[in-house]
Coordinates of C-alpha atoms and ligand atoms in Angstrom, one line a residue:
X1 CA 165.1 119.9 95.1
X2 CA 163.0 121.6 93.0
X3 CA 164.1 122.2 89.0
X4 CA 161.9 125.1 88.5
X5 CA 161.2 128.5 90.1
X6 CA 158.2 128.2 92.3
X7 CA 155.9 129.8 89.4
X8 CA 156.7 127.3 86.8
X9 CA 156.6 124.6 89.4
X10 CA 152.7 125.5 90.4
X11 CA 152.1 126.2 87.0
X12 CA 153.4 122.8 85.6
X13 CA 152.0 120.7 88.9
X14 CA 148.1 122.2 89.0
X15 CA 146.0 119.7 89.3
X16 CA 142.8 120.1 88.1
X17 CA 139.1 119.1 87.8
X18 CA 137.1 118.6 84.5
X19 CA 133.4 118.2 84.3
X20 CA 132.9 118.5 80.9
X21 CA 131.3 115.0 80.7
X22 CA 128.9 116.0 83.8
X23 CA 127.0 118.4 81.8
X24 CA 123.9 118.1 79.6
X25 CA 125.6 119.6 76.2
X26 CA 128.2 116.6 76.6
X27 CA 125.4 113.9 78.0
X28 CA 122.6 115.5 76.3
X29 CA 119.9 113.4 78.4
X30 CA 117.7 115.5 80.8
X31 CA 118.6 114.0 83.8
X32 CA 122.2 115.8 83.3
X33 CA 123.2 118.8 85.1
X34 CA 123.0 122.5 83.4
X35 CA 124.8 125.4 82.8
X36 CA 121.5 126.9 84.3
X37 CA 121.8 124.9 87.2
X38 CA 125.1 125.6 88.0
X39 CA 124.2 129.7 87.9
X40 CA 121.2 128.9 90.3
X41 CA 124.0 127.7 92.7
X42 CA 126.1 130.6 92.2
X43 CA 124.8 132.7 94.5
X44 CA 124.7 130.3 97.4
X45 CA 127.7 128.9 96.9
X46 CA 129.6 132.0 97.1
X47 CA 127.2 132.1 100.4
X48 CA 129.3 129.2 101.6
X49 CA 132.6 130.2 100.5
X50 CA 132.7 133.1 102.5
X51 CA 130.4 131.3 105.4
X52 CA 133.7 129.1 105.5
X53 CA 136.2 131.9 105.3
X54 CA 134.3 133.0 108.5
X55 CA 134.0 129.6 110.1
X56 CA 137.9 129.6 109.8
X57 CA 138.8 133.1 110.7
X58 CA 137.0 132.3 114.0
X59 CA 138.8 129.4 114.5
X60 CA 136.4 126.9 114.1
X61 CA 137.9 125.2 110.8
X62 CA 141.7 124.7 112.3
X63 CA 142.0 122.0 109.8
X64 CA 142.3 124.6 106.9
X65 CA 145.1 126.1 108.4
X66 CA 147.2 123.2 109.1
X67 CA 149.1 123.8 105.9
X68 CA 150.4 126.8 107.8
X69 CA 151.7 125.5 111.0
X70 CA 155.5 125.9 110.2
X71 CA 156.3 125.0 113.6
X72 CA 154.7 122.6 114.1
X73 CA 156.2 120.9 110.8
X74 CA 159.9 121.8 111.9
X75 CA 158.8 119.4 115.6
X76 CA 157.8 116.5 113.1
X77 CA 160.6 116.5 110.9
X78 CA 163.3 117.0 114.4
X79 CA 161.8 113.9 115.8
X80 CA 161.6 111.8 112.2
X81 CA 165.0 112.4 111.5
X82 CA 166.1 111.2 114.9
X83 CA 163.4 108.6 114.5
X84 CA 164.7 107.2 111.0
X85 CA 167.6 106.2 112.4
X86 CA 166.7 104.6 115.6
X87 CA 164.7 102.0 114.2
X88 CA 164.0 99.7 111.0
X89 CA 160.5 99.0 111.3
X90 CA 158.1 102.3 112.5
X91 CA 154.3 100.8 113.4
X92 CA 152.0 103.3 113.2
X93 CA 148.7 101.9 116.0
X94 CA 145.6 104.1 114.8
X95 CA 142.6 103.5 112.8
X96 CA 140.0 105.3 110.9
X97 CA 141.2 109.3 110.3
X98 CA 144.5 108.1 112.4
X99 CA 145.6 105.6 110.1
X100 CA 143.9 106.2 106.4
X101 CA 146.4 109.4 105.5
X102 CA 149.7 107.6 106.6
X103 CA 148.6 104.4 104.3
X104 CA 147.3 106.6 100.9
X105 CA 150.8 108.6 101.7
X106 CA 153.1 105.7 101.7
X107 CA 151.1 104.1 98.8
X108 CA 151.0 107.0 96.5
X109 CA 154.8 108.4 97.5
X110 CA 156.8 105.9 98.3
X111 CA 158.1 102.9 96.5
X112 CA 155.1 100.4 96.1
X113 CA 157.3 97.5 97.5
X114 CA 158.7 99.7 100.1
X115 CA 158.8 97.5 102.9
X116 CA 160.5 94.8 100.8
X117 CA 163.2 96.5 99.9
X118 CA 166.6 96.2 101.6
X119 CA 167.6 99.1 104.0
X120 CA 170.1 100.2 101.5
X121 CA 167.1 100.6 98.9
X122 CA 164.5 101.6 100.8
X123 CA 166.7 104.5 103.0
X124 CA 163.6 104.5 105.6
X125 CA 162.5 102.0 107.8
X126 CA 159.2 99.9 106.9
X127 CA 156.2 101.7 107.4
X128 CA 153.5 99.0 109.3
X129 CA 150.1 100.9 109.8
X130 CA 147.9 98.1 112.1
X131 CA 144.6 99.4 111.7
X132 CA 142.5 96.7 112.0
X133 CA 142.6 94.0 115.7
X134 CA 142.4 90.8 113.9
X135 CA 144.4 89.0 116.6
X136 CA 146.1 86.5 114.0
X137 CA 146.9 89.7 111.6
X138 CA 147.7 91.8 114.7
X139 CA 150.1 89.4 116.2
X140 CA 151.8 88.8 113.3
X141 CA 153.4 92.4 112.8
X142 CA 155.3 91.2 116.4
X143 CA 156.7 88.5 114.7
X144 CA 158.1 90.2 111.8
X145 CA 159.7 93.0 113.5
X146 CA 163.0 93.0 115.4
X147 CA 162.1 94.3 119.0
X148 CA 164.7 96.4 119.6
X149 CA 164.7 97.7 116.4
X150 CA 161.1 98.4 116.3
X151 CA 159.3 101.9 117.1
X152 CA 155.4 102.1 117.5
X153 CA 154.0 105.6 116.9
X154 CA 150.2 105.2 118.6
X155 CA 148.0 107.7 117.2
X156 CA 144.6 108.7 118.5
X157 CA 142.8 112.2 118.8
X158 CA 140.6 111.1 121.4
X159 CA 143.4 108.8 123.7
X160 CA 140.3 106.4 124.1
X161 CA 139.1 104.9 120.9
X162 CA 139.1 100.7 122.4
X163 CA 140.7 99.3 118.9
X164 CA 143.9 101.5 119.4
X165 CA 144.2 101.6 123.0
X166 CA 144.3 97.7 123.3
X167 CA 147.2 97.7 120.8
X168 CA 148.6 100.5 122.8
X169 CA 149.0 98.2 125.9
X170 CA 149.6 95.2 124.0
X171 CA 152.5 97.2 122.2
X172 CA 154.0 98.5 126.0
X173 CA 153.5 95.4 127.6
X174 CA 155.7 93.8 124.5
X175 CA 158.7 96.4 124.5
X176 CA 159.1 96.6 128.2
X177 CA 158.9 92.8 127.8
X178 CA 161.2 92.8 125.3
X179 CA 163.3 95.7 125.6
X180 CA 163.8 96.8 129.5
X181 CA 164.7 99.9 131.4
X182 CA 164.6 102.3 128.0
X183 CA 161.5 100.9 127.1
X184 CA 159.8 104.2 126.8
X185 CA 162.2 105.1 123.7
X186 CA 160.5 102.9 121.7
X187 CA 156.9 104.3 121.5
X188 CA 155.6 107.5 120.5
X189 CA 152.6 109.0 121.0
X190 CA 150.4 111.2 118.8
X191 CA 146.8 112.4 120.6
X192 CA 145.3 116.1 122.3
X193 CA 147.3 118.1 123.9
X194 CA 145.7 118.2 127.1
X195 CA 142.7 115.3 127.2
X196 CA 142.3 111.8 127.2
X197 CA 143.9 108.7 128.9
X198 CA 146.9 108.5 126.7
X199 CA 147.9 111.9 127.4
X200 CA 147.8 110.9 131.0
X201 CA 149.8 108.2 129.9
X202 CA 152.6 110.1 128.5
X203 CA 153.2 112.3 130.9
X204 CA 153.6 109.5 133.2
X205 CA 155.7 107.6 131.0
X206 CA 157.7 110.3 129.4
X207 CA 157.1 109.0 125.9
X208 CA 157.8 111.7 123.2
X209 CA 155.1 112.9 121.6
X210 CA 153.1 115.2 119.3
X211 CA 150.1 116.9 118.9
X212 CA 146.6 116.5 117.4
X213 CA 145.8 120.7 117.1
X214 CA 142.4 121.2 119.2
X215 CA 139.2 121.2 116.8
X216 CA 140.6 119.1 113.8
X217 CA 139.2 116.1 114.0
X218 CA 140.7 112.3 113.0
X219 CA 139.3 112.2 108.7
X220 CA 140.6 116.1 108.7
X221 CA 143.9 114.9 110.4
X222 CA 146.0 113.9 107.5
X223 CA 148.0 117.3 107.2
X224 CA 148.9 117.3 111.3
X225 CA 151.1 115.6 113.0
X226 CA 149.1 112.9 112.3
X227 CA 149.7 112.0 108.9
X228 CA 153.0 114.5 108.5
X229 CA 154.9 111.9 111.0
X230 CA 154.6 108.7 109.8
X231 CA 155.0 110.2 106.4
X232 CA 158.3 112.0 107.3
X233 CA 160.0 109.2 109.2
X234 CA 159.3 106.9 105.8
X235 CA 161.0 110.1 104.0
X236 CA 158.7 111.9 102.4
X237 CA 158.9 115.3 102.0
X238 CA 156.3 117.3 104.1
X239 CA 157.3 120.7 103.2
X240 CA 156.3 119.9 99.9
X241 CA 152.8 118.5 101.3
X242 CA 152.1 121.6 102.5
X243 CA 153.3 123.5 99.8
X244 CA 150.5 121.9 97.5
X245 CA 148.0 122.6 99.9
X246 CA 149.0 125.9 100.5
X247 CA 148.7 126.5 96.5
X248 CA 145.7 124.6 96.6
X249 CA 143.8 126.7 99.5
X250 CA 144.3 129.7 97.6
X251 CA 142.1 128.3 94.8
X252 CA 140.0 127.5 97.2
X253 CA 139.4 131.0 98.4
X254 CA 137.9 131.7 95.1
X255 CA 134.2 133.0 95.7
X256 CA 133.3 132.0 92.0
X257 CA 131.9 128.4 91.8
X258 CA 133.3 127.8 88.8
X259 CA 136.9 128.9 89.7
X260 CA 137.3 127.4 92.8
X261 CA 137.8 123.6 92.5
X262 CA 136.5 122.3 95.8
X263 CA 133.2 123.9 94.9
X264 CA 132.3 123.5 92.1
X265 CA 133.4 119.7 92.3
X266 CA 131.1 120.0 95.4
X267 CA 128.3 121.0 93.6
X268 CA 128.1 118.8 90.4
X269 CA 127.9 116.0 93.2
X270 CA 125.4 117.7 95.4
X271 CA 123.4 118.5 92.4
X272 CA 123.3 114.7 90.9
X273 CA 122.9 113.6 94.6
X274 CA 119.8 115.1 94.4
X275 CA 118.9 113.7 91.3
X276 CA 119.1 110.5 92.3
X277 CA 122.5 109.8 92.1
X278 CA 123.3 108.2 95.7
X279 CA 126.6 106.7 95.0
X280 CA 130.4 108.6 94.2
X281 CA 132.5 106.6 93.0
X282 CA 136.1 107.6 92.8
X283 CA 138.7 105.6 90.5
X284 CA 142.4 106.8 90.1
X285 CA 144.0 105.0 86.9
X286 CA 147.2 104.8 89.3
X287 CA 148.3 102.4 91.7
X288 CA 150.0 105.0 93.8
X289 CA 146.4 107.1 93.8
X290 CA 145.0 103.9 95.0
X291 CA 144.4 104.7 98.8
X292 CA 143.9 108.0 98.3
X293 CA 140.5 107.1 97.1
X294 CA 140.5 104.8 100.8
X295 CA 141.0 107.6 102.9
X296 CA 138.5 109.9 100.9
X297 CA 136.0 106.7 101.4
X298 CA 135.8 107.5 105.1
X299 CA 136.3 111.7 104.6
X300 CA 133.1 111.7 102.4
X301 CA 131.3 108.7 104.2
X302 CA 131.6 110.2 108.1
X303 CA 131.6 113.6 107.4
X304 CA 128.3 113.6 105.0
X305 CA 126.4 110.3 106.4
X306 CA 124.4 112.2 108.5
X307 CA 120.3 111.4 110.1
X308 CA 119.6 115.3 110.8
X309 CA 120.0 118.1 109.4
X310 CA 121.4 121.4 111.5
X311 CA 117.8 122.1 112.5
X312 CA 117.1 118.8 113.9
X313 CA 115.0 117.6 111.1
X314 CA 115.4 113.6 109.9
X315 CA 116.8 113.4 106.7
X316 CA 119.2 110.8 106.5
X317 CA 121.4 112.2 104.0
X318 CA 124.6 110.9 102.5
X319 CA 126.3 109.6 99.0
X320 CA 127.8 106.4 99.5
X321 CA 131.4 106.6 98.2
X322 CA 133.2 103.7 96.3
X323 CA 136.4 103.4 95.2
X324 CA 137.7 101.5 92.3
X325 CA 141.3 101.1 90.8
X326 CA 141.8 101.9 87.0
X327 CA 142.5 99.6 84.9
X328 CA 142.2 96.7 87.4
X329 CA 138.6 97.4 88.2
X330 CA 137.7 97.8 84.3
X331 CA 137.2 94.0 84.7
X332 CA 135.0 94.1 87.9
X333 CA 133.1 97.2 87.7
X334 CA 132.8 98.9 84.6
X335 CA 130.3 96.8 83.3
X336 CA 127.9 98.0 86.1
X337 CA 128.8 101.8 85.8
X338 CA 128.2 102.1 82.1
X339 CA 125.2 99.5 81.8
X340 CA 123.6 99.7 85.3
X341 CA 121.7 101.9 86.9
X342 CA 121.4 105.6 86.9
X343 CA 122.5 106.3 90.6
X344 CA 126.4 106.8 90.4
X345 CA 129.1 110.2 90.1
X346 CA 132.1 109.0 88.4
X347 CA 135.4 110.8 89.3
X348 CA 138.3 109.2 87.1
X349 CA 141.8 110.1 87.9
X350 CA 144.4 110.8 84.9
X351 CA 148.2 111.2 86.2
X352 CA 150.0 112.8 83.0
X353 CA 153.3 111.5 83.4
X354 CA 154.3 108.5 85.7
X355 CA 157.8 108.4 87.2
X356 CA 158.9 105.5 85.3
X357 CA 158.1 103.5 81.8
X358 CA 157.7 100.2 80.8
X359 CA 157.9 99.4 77.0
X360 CA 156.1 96.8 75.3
X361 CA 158.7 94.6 73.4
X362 CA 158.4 95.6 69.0
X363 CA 158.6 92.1 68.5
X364 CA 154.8 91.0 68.1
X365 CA 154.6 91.2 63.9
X366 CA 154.3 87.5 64.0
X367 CA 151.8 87.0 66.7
X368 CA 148.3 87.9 64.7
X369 CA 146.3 90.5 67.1
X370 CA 148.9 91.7 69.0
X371 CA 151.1 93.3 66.8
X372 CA 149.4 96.7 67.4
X373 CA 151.1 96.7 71.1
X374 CA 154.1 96.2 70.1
X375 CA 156.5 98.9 70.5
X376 CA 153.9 101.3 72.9
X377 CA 154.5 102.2 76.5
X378 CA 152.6 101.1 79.3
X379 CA 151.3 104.9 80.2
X380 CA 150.0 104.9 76.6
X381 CA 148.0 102.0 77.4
X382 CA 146.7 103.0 80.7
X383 CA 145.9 106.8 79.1
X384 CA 144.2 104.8 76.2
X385 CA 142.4 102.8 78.3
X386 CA 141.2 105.9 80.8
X387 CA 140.3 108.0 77.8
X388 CA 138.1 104.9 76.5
X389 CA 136.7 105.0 79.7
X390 CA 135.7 108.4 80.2
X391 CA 134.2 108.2 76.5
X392 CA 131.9 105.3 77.2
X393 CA 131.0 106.4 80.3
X394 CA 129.6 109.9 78.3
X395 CA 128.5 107.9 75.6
X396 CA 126.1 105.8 77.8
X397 CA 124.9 109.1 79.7
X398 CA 126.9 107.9 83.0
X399 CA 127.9 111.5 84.2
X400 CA 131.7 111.6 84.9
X401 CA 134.6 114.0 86.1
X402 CA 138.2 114.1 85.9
X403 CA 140.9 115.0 88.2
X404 CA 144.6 115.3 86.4
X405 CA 147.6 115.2 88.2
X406 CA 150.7 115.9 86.3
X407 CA 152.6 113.6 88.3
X408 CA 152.5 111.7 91.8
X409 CA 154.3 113.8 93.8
X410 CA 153.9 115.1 97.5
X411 CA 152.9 118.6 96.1
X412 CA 150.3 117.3 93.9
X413 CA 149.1 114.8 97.0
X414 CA 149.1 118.1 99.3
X415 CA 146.9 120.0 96.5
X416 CA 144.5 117.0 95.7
X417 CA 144.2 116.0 100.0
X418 CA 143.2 119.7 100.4
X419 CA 140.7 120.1 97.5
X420 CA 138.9 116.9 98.5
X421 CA 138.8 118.3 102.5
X422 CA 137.8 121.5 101.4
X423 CA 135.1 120.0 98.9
X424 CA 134.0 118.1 101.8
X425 CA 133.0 121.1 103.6
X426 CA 131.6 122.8 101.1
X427 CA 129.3 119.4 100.1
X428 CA 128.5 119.7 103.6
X429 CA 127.2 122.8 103.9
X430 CA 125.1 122.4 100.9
X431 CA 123.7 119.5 102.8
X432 CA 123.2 121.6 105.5
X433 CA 124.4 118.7 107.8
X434 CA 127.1 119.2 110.6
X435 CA 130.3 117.5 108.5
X436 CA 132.4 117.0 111.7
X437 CA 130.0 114.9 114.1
X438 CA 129.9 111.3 113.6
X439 CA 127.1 110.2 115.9
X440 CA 126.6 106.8 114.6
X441 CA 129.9 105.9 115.1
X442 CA 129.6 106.3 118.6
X443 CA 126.4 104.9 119.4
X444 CA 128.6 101.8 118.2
X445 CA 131.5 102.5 120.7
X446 CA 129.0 102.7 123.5
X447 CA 127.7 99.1 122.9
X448 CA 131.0 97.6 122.7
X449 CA 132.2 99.3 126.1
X450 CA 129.3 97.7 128.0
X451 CA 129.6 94.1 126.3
X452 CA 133.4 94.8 127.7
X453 CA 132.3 95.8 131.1
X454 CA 133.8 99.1 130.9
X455 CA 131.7 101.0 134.3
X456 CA 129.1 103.3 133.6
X457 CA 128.2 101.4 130.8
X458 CA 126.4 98.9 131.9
X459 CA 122.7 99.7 130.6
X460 CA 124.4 99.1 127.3
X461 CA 125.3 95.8 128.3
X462 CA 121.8 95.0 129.1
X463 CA 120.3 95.9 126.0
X464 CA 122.8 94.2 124.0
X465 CA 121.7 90.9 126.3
X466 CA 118.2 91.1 125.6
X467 CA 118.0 91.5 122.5
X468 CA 120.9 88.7 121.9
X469 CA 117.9 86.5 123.5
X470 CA 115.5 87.6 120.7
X471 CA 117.9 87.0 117.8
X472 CA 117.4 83.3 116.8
X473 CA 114.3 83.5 114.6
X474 CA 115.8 83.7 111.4
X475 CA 118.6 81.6 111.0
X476 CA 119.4 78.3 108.3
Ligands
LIG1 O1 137.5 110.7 111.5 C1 137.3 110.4 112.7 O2 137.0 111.3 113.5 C2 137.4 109.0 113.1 O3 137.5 108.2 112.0 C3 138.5 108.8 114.0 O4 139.7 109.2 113.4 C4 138.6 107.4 114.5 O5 137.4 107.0 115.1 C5 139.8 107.2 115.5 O6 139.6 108.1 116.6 P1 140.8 108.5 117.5 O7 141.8 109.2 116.7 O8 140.2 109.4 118.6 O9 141.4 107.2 118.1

């Protein structure tokens, strides 16, 4: 429940994005970005803003309207409350865009030992997201859980993808094992409406299920049924998701760069992308913020690693993205972004007020250096330690942003999910890539369904076997 009216409550919980140390008067070396720069961009950026206005009145950017989809909200919180109490473990089968906004949800809004609290505590059931078929890891989660207690939400646009549909029938063959005639109560199944082979599947089975809308695709997923399951059944509070990303769409509508946060964040990237700068590193001083810069690894990495360009023409674009973990990573990684080399965006993440605070104990006079601790709080130190950050950075002429968030909360998550999504698209289109595709993913997927034998694969099969017979030239 919300203390404030809903004016004061945007007002006080806007996040926002700084840039100040991106541009030259700040930097003052030439490779920096200008004011002038940024004005040459004007025009076409407001090109794209309304290009995407279009996209999405036409329907071809349903992801952007997901924040909207009241309905479809009130389906996932029915079946999460009935859910919540059915079972103590919920394990969520899905990787990639199916799994990465269920993990940097629980992370960043629930407690950060979640699963090992005690029912009582926790008021949820554990939250297992198996994204990954490393059979020991994989097999594990089967022995932790109590079968009948247990309920596996498999989630996958497609109904297809090989990782999630082998844990799918693993996962079936295991509860109707285990559990019997009601087996089917104990899965749930997330995918397209109409297509694919779990959708078969469910109507065969009469599992419940929801839907992946058409057109929005697994690393735009996280504000469907997707992510908004999982998230509600662990007890978060979805309407307030959407709520920040409603708040945060309407900045986005802005046609002025400089207003709209999406673009203009967009657009200091783009433009030190093409200065050289091939790497974007994002690094939340927060522990809860920590997989939120995992799931915007693969947003930014699928959507803009792209070989052609909309025409057809080769250009292997892309800006690798890296995540890093304040303070923790100030004594792995630092060193390399102030001293190395000139090729990295920076995008530090402040969070104003944390829910709790830790004091340092005021008894340190005797103990020589460490007296001036003594009697701070542990946000003062991690604040200190950002702003120190953010200063050496500029002071070494390593271009860096800030996001704020005023606190870790699900509207601020639904505001900062959006903004990176919509900054996404707009990157994108600067690139003049499509942001959606993910051809080299799939070239992947083909290889490993002929090396599996799946039919009409089998030329793939072939190539993988000779060149297997060519591969033992350079080994020690
Ligand atoms: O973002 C994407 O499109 C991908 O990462 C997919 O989410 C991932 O490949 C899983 O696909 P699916 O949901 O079809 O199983």
């Amino acid at each position: 429940m919300r203390e404030f009216t809903d004016e004061e409550f945007k007002r006080k919980m806007k996040i926002t994005f700084d840039y100040n140390y991106a541009m030259k008067d700040y930097l003052g070396t030439d490779g920096a970005v200008t004011k002038d720069e940024i004005n040459s961009y004007k025009d076409k950026c407001r090109d794209i803003i309304i290009e995407i206005k279009k996209q999405r009145q036409d329907g071809a950017l349903p992801y952007m309207d997901l924040p909207y989809a009241a309905e479809e909200a009130l389906e996932v919180k029915q079946l999460a409350q009935k859910v919540r109490y059915m079972c103590d473990d919920f394990v969520v089968l899905g990787i990639g865009g199916s799994s990465l906004g269920a993990i940097a949800l629980m992370q960043a809004l629930k407690n950060p030992f979640h699963n090992m609290q005690t029912a009582d505590e926790r008021e949820a059931p554990r939250m297992i997201v198996a994204d990954n078929i490393d059979p020991d890891w994989f097999k594990a989660i089967f022995d932790v859980v109590d079968d009948d207690r247990t309920i596996f939400n498999v989630i996958s646009k497609s109904g297809s993808t090989a990782e999630t549909m082998s844990q799918f029938l693993i996962a079936l063959a295991h509860i109707k094992d285990k559990i019997g005639a009601n087996y089917n109560n104990n899965m749930i199944v997330t995918t397209d409406a109409k297509s694919g082979a779990l959708r078969t599947i469910v109507n065969k089975e009469e599992f419940a299920s929801l839907v992946v809308p058409d057109g929005v695709g697994g690393r735009f997923s996280v504000l469907s049924a997707v992510g908004l399951f999982p998230a509600a059944v662990i007890g978060i509070d979805i309407d307030e998701l959407l709520a920040g990303a409603r708040f945060m769409d309407e900045q986005c509508q802005n046609e002025d760069v400089t207003q709209n946060p999406a673009a203009i964040s967009a657009l200091i990237y783009y433009l030190y992308y093409k200065k050289g700068r091939n790497i974007n590193v994002m690094m939340p001083y927060s522990s809860a913020l920590r997989d939120i810069a995992d799931w915007y690894r693969q947003l930014w990495a699928e959507s803009l690693g792209k070989k052609h360009d909309l025409k057809g023409n080769i250009v292997h674009t892309g800006q690798t993205p890296v995540k890093a973990l304040g303070v923790t990573d100030q004594h792995s990684q630092l060193q390399l972004y102030v001293e190395g080399p000139d090729d990295k965006i920076i995008t530090l993440i402040r969070v104003l007020e944390f829910e709790g605070e830790v004091v340092i104990p005021d008894d340190t006079n005797n103990i020589q250096g460490l007296d001036y601790l003594g009697g701070k709080t542990l946000s003062e130190l991690i604040g200190a330690e950002l702003t120190a950050t953010e200063i050496t950075l500029m002071k070494n002429q390593k271009p860096n942003c800030m996001i704020t968030v005023p606190k870790v909360n699900a509207f601020t998550l639904g505001q900062l999910m959006y903004m990176l999504e919509v900054q996404t698209s707009v990157m994108g289109m600067l690139m003049n890539i499509d942001t959606y595709d993910q051809p080299g993913v799939e070239q992947g997927k083909l290889y490993t369904y002929g090396m599996l034998g799946r039919t009409g694969f089998e030329e793939k099969n072939e190539e993988i076997k000779s060149q297997r017979q060519k591969d033992n030239r350079f080994v020690v």
